[in-house]
Amino acid sequence: VHVVESGGGLVRPGGSLRLSCAVSGLTFRHAWMTWVRQAPGKGLEWLGRSKDRSNGGTIDYAAPVKGRFTISRDDEKDTLYLQMNSLKTEDTAVYYCTTLAYGSGTSNNWGQGTLVTVSS
Amino acid sequence: SYELTQPPSVSVSPGQTASITCYGDVLGDKYVDWYQQKPGQSPVLVIFEDNRRPPGIPERFSGSNSGSTATLSISGTQVLDEADYYCQAWDSSTIVFGSGTRVTVL
């Protein structure tokens, strides 16, 4: 399984950014996926989870980002997205995409991460 | 919101056993995973569902979870085990990471 994030970069406070996560080596339309971030020198923070269509395509969010961040997926392109709006300096972090073991919260494959820097 | 607490650091001598704890309210009612992260690298799963090892993870890594405490044990600790370790608890609706523990082998 290969997970590759992209779309990171420098953005001004209040701006928006969309991250992409391309997955190969598994049947993406059946995959459960998450976004996790890590601020510089800090720990891991779970952002949200996307379940597959047979589980209603449910998306769960962590409270700190609910309403500002939106997770979506394109099963035809084997890609997961993270739309981030109203960005704040404290959103500066490496953003990881992970695959979950089916039906669980276990991240069994991680990407290399993409750095998002929110600064004026 | 649900929180998991880990000691900031643990020191261990080579060949000894390192024990890393993770505290959370009624943690034993959830599944706990453990991830190892070395500097500049992505996290790697070392224990899942409390005490199961993924393929390729050495047998010296083991886990337990009961009551309010989950524990990751590394027996016969090696210098290459020096890293940050994060516990993670999950259930049907949420996933939470612990604060992380830096393991130093010296």
Short mmCIF file of C-alpha atoms in Angstrom, two decimals:
data_model
loop_
_atom_site.label_atom_id
_atom_site.label_comp_id
_atom_site.label_asym_id
_atom_site.label_seq_id
_atom_site.Cartn_x
_atom_site.Cartn_y
_atom_site.Cartn_z
CA VAL A 1 0.00 0.00 0.00
CA HIS A 2 1.31 3.39 -0.99
CA VAL A 3 0.01 6.67 0.42
CA VAL A 4 1.13 10.01 -1.02
CA GLU A 5 -0.01 13.40 0.27
CA SER A 6 0.32 16.61 -1.71
CA GLY A 7 -0.91 20.18 -1.73
CA GLY A 8 0.92 21.62 1.25
CA GLY A 9 2.59 25.01 1.22
CA LEU A 10 2.57 28.53 2.61
CA VAL A 11 -0.79 30.21 3.13
CA ARG A 12 -1.84 33.46 4.81
CA PRO A 13 -3.98 33.43 7.97
CA GLY A 14 -7.64 33.29 6.99
CA GLY A 15 -6.80 31.53 3.73
CA SER A 16 -7.76 28.13 2.40
CA LEU A 17 -5.89 25.10 1.15
CA ARG A 18 -6.87 21.68 -0.17
CA LEU A 19 -4.67 18.66 0.48
CA SER A 20 -4.83 15.50 -1.59
CA CYS A 21 -3.94 11.93 -0.69
CA ALA A 22 -3.40 9.42 -3.49
CA VAL A 23 -3.62 5.76 -2.49
CA SER A 24 -2.53 2.66 -4.37
CA GLY A 25 -2.19 -1.00 -3.54
CA LEU A 26 -5.66 -1.49 -2.13
CA THR A 27 -9.28 -1.18 -3.24
CA PHE A 28 -9.79 2.45 -2.31
CA ARG A 29 -13.58 2.44 -2.57
CA HIS A 30 -13.64 -0.04 0.35
CA ALA A 31 -10.99 1.79 2.37
CA TRP A 32 -11.44 3.71 5.59
CA MET A 33 -9.13 6.72 5.74
CA THR A 34 -7.98 9.41 8.18
CA TRP A 35 -6.12 12.70 8.36
CA VAL A 36 -3.67 13.28 11.21
CA ARG A 37 -1.47 16.31 11.78
CA GLN A 38 1.64 17.12 13.78
CA ALA A 39 2.61 20.67 14.66
CA PRO A 40 6.38 21.36 14.79
CA GLY A 41 7.88 19.66 17.83
CA LYS A 42 4.45 18.50 19.02
CA GLY A 43 2.45 15.28 19.13
CA LEU A 44 0.01 13.65 16.77
CA GLU A 45 -3.52 15.03 16.44
CA TRP A 46 -6.35 13.13 14.79
CA LEU A 47 -8.45 15.32 12.48
CA GLY A 48 -11.10 13.06 10.99
CA ARG A 49 -12.09 9.73 9.46
CA SER A 50 -13.80 8.77 6.20
CA LYS A 51 -15.66 5.47 6.04
CA ASP A 52 -16.46 3.66 2.81
CA ARG A 53 -19.76 3.86 0.98
CA SER A 54 -21.01 0.54 2.34
CA ASN A 55 -20.80 2.13 5.80
CA GLY A 56 -22.75 5.15 4.66
CA GLY A 57 -19.68 7.15 3.66
CA THR A 58 -19.75 8.57 7.18
CA ILE A 59 -17.18 11.23 8.04
CA ASP A 60 -16.24 11.91 11.68
CA TYR A 61 -14.32 15.04 12.72
CA ALA A 62 -12.30 16.03 15.74
CA ALA A 63 -13.96 18.86 17.64
CA PRO A 64 -11.17 21.44 17.09
CA VAL A 65 -11.53 21.34 13.29
CA LYS A 66 -15.22 20.56 12.84
CA GLY A 67 -16.81 23.26 10.71
CA ARG A 68 -13.48 24.55 9.31
CA PHE A 69 -12.06 21.39 7.76
CA THR A 70 -13.90 19.12 5.32
CA ILE A 71 -12.87 15.60 4.34
CA SER A 72 -14.04 14.20 1.03
CA ARG A 73 -13.07 11.37 -1.28
CA ASP A 74 -13.18 10.47 -4.97
CA ASP A 75 -13.40 6.70 -5.26
CA GLU A 76 -12.87 6.93 -9.03
CA LYS A 77 -9.53 8.66 -8.53
CA ASP A 78 -8.48 6.67 -5.42
CA THR A 79 -7.95 9.99 -3.66
CA LEU A 80 -8.86 11.48 -0.29
CA TYR A 81 -9.04 15.24 0.24
CA LEU A 82 -8.81 17.66 3.13
CA GLN A 83 -10.28 21.11 2.51
CA MET A 84 -9.04 23.57 5.12
CA ASN A 85 -10.69 26.97 5.47
CA SER A 86 -10.16 29.98 7.75
CA LEU A 87 -6.65 28.80 8.47
CA LYS A 88 -4.88 29.97 11.61
CA THR A 89 -1.20 30.09 12.51
CA GLU A 90 -1.80 27.18 14.89
CA ASP A 91 -2.79 25.02 11.91
CA THR A 92 0.87 24.98 10.87
CA ALA A 93 1.81 21.31 10.83
CA VAL A 94 2.76 18.27 8.83
CA TYR A 95 -0.46 16.67 7.62
CA TYR A 96 -0.52 12.90 7.28
CA CYS A 97 -3.02 10.73 5.46
CA THR A 98 -3.44 7.16 6.69
CA THR A 99 -5.35 4.04 5.74
CA LEU A 100 -7.29 2.36 8.49
CA ALA A 101 -7.70 -1.34 9.06
CA TYR A 102 -11.26 -1.95 7.90
CA GLY A 103 -13.83 -1.23 10.54
CA SER A 104 -11.31 0.06 13.04
CA GLY A 105 -9.36 3.12 14.08
CA THR A 106 -5.96 1.55 13.51
CA SER A 107 -3.74 3.43 11.05
CA ASN A 108 -1.81 0.69 9.30
CA ASN A 109 -0.28 2.72 6.47
CA TRP A 110 0.98 6.31 6.64
CA GLY A 111 2.07 8.72 3.96
CA GLN A 112 5.21 10.82 4.20
CA GLY A 113 3.18 13.90 5.14
CA THR A 114 2.84 17.34 3.58
CA LEU A 115 3.83 20.55 5.37
CA VAL A 116 1.33 23.35 5.73
CA THR A 117 2.66 26.68 6.98
CA VAL A 118 0.18 29.39 7.93
CA SER A 119 1.99 32.70 8.22
CA SER A 120 1.71 36.30 7.15
CA SER B 1 -13.30 15.63 25.22
CA TYR B 2 -11.49 12.36 25.83
CA GLU B 3 -7.81 12.64 26.81
CA LEU B 4 -4.92 10.22 27.03
CA THR B 5 -1.95 10.95 29.28
CA GLN B 6 1.56 9.60 28.76
CA PRO B 7 4.80 10.34 30.63
CA PRO B 8 6.92 12.79 28.61
CA SER B 9 10.00 10.61 28.76
CA VAL B 10 11.28 7.18 29.71
CA SER B 11 14.91 6.17 29.97
CA VAL B 12 16.10 2.58 29.72
CA SER B 13 19.43 0.78 29.56
CA PRO B 14 20.15 -1.44 26.56
CA GLY B 15 18.83 -4.94 27.12
CA GLN B 16 16.40 -3.88 29.83
CA THR B 17 12.60 -3.56 29.60
CA ALA B 18 11.00 -0.21 28.83
CA SER B 19 7.41 0.29 29.97
CA ILE B 20 5.37 3.18 28.58
CA THR B 21 2.00 3.90 30.15
CA CYS B 22 -1.09 5.55 28.73
CA TYR B 23 -3.91 6.71 31.05
CA GLY B 24 -7.48 7.41 30.06
CA ASP B 25 -10.93 7.23 31.64
CA VAL B 26 -12.20 3.62 31.35
CA LEU B 27 -9.52 3.07 28.71
CA GLY B 28 -9.99 -0.69 28.97
CA ASP B 29 -13.36 -0.28 27.22
CA LYS B 30 -11.62 0.99 24.10
CA TYR B 31 -9.02 -0.46 21.75
CA VAL B 32 -5.50 0.93 22.06
CA ASP B 33 -2.85 1.13 19.36
CA TRP B 34 0.78 2.19 19.71
CA TYR B 35 2.90 4.03 17.13
CA GLN B 36 6.65 4.54 16.98
CA GLN B 37 8.02 7.70 15.39
CA LYS B 38 11.69 8.36 14.76
CA PRO B 39 12.98 11.87 13.96
CA GLY B 40 12.01 13.04 10.50
CA GLN B 41 9.95 9.93 9.78
CA SER B 42 6.26 9.06 9.64
CA PRO B 43 4.79 7.05 12.52
CA VAL B 44 4.84 3.26 12.33
CA LEU B 45 2.26 0.97 13.93
CA VAL B 46 3.87 -1.36 16.48
CA ILE B 47 0.87 -2.66 18.47
CA PHE B 48 -2.82 -2.66 17.55
CA GLU B 49 -6.01 -3.65 19.33
CA ASP B 50 -4.29 -3.62 22.72
CA ASN B 51 -1.83 -6.46 22.23
CA ARG B 52 -1.51 -7.53 18.59
CA ARG B 53 1.69 -7.10 16.62
CA PRO B 54 1.65 -6.19 12.91
CA PRO B 55 3.79 -8.28 10.56
CA GLY B 56 7.44 -7.34 10.77
CA ILE B 57 7.31 -5.90 14.29
CA PRO B 58 9.75 -7.70 16.63
CA GLU B 59 8.38 -9.89 19.41
CA ARG B 60 10.07 -7.68 22.00
CA PHE B 61 7.15 -5.25 21.54
CA SER B 62 4.04 -6.16 23.55
CA GLY B 63 0.96 -4.39 24.84
CA SER B 64 -1.76 -4.63 27.44
CA ASN B 65 -4.88 -2.65 28.31
CA SER B 66 -7.03 -2.90 31.43
CA GLY B 67 -8.97 -0.54 33.65
CA SER B 68 -7.67 2.95 32.93
CA THR B 69 -4.17 2.03 31.84
CA ALA B 70 -2.63 0.71 28.67
CA THR B 71 1.04 -0.27 28.63
CA LEU B 72 3.56 -0.75 25.84
CA SER B 73 6.50 -2.89 26.87
CA ILE B 74 9.75 -3.23 24.99
CA SER B 75 11.80 -6.12 26.31
CA GLY B 76 15.51 -6.36 25.55
CA THR B 77 15.44 -2.74 24.43
CA GLN B 78 17.86 -1.88 21.65
CA VAL B 79 19.40 1.44 20.69
CA LEU B 80 17.33 1.41 17.49
CA ASP B 81 14.16 1.46 19.65
CA GLU B 82 14.96 5.02 20.68
CA ALA B 83 12.01 7.05 19.40
CA ASP B 84 8.77 8.80 20.33
CA TYR B 85 5.87 6.49 21.12
CA TYR B 86 2.21 7.47 20.92
CA CYS B 87 -0.78 5.58 22.24
CA GLN B 88 -4.09 5.94 20.46
CA ALA B 89 -7.54 4.93 21.64
CA TRP B 90 -10.48 4.47 19.33
CA ASP B 91 -14.09 3.46 19.28
CA SER B 92 -16.95 3.68 16.82
CA SER B 93 -17.01 7.46 16.67
CA THR B 94 -13.67 8.91 17.59
CA ILE B 95 -9.92 8.47 17.63
CA VAL B 96 -7.63 10.12 20.18
CA PHE B 97 -3.83 10.21 20.45
CA GLY B 98 -1.86 10.37 23.64
CA SER B 99 0.65 13.12 24.29
CA GLY B 100 3.62 10.96 23.37
CA THR B 101 6.62 9.53 25.25
CA ARG B 102 10.23 9.91 24.23
CA VAL B 103 12.16 6.72 24.92
CA THR B 104 15.87 7.19 25.44
CA VAL B 105 18.17 4.19 25.45
CA LEU B 106 21.37 4.88 27.36
#
